[in-house]
mmCIF file of C-alpha atoms in Angstrom:
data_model
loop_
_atom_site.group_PDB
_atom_site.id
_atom_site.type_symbol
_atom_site.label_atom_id
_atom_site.label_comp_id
_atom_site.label_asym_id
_atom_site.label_seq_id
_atom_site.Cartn_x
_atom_site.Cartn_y
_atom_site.Cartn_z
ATOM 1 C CA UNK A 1 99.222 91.963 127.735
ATOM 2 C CA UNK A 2 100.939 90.563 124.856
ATOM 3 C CA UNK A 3 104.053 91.230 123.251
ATOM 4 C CA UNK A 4 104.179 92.627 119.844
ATOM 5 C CA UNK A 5 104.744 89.866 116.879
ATOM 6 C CA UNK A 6 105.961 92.548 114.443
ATOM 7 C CA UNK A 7 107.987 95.926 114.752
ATOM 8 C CA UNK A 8 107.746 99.287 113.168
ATOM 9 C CA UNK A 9 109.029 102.833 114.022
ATOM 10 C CA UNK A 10 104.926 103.513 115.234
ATOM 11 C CA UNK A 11 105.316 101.745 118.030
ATOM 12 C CA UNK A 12 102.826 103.301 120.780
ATOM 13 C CA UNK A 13 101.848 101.785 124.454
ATOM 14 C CA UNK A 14 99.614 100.003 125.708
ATOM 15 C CA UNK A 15 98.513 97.274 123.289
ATOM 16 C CA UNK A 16 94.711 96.842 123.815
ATOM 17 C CA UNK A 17 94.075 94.010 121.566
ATOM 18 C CA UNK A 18 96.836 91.971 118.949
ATOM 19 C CA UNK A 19 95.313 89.446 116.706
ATOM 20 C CA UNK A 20 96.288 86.066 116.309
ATOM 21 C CA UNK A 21 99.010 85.271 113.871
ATOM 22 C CA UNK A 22 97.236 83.144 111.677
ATOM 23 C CA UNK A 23 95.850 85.705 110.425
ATOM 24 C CA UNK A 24 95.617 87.018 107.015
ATOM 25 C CA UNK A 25 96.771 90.360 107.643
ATOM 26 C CA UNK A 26 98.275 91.099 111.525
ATOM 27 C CA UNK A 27 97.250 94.360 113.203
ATOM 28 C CA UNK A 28 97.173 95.590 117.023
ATOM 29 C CA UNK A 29 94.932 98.261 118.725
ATOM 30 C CA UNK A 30 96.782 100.609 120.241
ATOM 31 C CA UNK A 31 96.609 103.302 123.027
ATOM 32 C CA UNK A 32 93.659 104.205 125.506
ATOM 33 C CA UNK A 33 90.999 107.098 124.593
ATOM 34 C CA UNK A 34 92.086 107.649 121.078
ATOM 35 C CA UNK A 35 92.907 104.336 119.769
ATOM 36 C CA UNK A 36 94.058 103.609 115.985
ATOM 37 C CA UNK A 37 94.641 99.926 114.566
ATOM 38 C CA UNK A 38 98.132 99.615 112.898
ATOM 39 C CA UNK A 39 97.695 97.154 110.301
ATOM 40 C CA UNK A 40 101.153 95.447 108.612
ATOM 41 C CA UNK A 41 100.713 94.326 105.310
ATOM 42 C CA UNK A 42 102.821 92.513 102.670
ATOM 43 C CA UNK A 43 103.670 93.128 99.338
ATOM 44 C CA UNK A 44 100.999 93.858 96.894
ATOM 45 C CA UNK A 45 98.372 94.223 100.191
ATOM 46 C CA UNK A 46 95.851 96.622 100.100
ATOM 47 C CA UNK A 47 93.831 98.661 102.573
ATOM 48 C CA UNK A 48 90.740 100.679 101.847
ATOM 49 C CA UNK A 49 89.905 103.557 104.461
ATOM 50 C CA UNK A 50 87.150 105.949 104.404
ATOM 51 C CA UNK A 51 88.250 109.786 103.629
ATOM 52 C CA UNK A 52 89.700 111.300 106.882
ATOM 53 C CA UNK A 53 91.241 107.765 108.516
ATOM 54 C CA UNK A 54 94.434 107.865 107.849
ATOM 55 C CA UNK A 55 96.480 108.707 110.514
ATOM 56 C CA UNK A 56 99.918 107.618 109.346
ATOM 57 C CA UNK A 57 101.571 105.311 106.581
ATOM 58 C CA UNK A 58 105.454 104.167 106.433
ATOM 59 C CA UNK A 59 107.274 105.631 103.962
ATOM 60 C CA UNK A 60 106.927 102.888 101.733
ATOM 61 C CA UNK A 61 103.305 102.732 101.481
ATOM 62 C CA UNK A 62 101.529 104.480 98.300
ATOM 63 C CA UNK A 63 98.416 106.210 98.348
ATOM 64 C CA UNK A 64 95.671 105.801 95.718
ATOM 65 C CA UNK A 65 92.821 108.164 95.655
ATOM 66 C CA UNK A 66 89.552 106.773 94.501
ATOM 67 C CA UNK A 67 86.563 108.929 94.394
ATOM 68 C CA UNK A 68 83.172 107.406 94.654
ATOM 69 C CA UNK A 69 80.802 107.338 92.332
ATOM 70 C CA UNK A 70 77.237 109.127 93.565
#
């Protein structure tokens, strides 16, 4: 299992799955029957997630609501 390549105040056992560091935007799998992908991004980064995914966010991350058009 590998070691973590970045650290936040989330951290949760075990990793299932860490992607490779090249790329674009790192994230890990974590824990066993009710697993969530922590995703770190940089400055400017985005993430869109349908309504209801959201588990958590750092305290520096802002929200945007956008409501689909039907």
């Amino acid at each position: 299992m590998a070691a973590p390549f970045f650290s936040t105040p989330f951290q949760l056992q075990p990793y299932v799955y860490q992607s490779p560091q090249q790329d674009v935007i790192p994230f890990q799998i974590l824990g066993g029957e009710a697993q969530i992908v922590q995703i770190m991004l940089k400055s400017q980064e985005k993430v869109i997630a349908k309504p209801g995914c959201m588990c958590y966010m750092s305290g520096s991350i802002q929200i945007e609501n956008v409501c689909p058009r039907k």
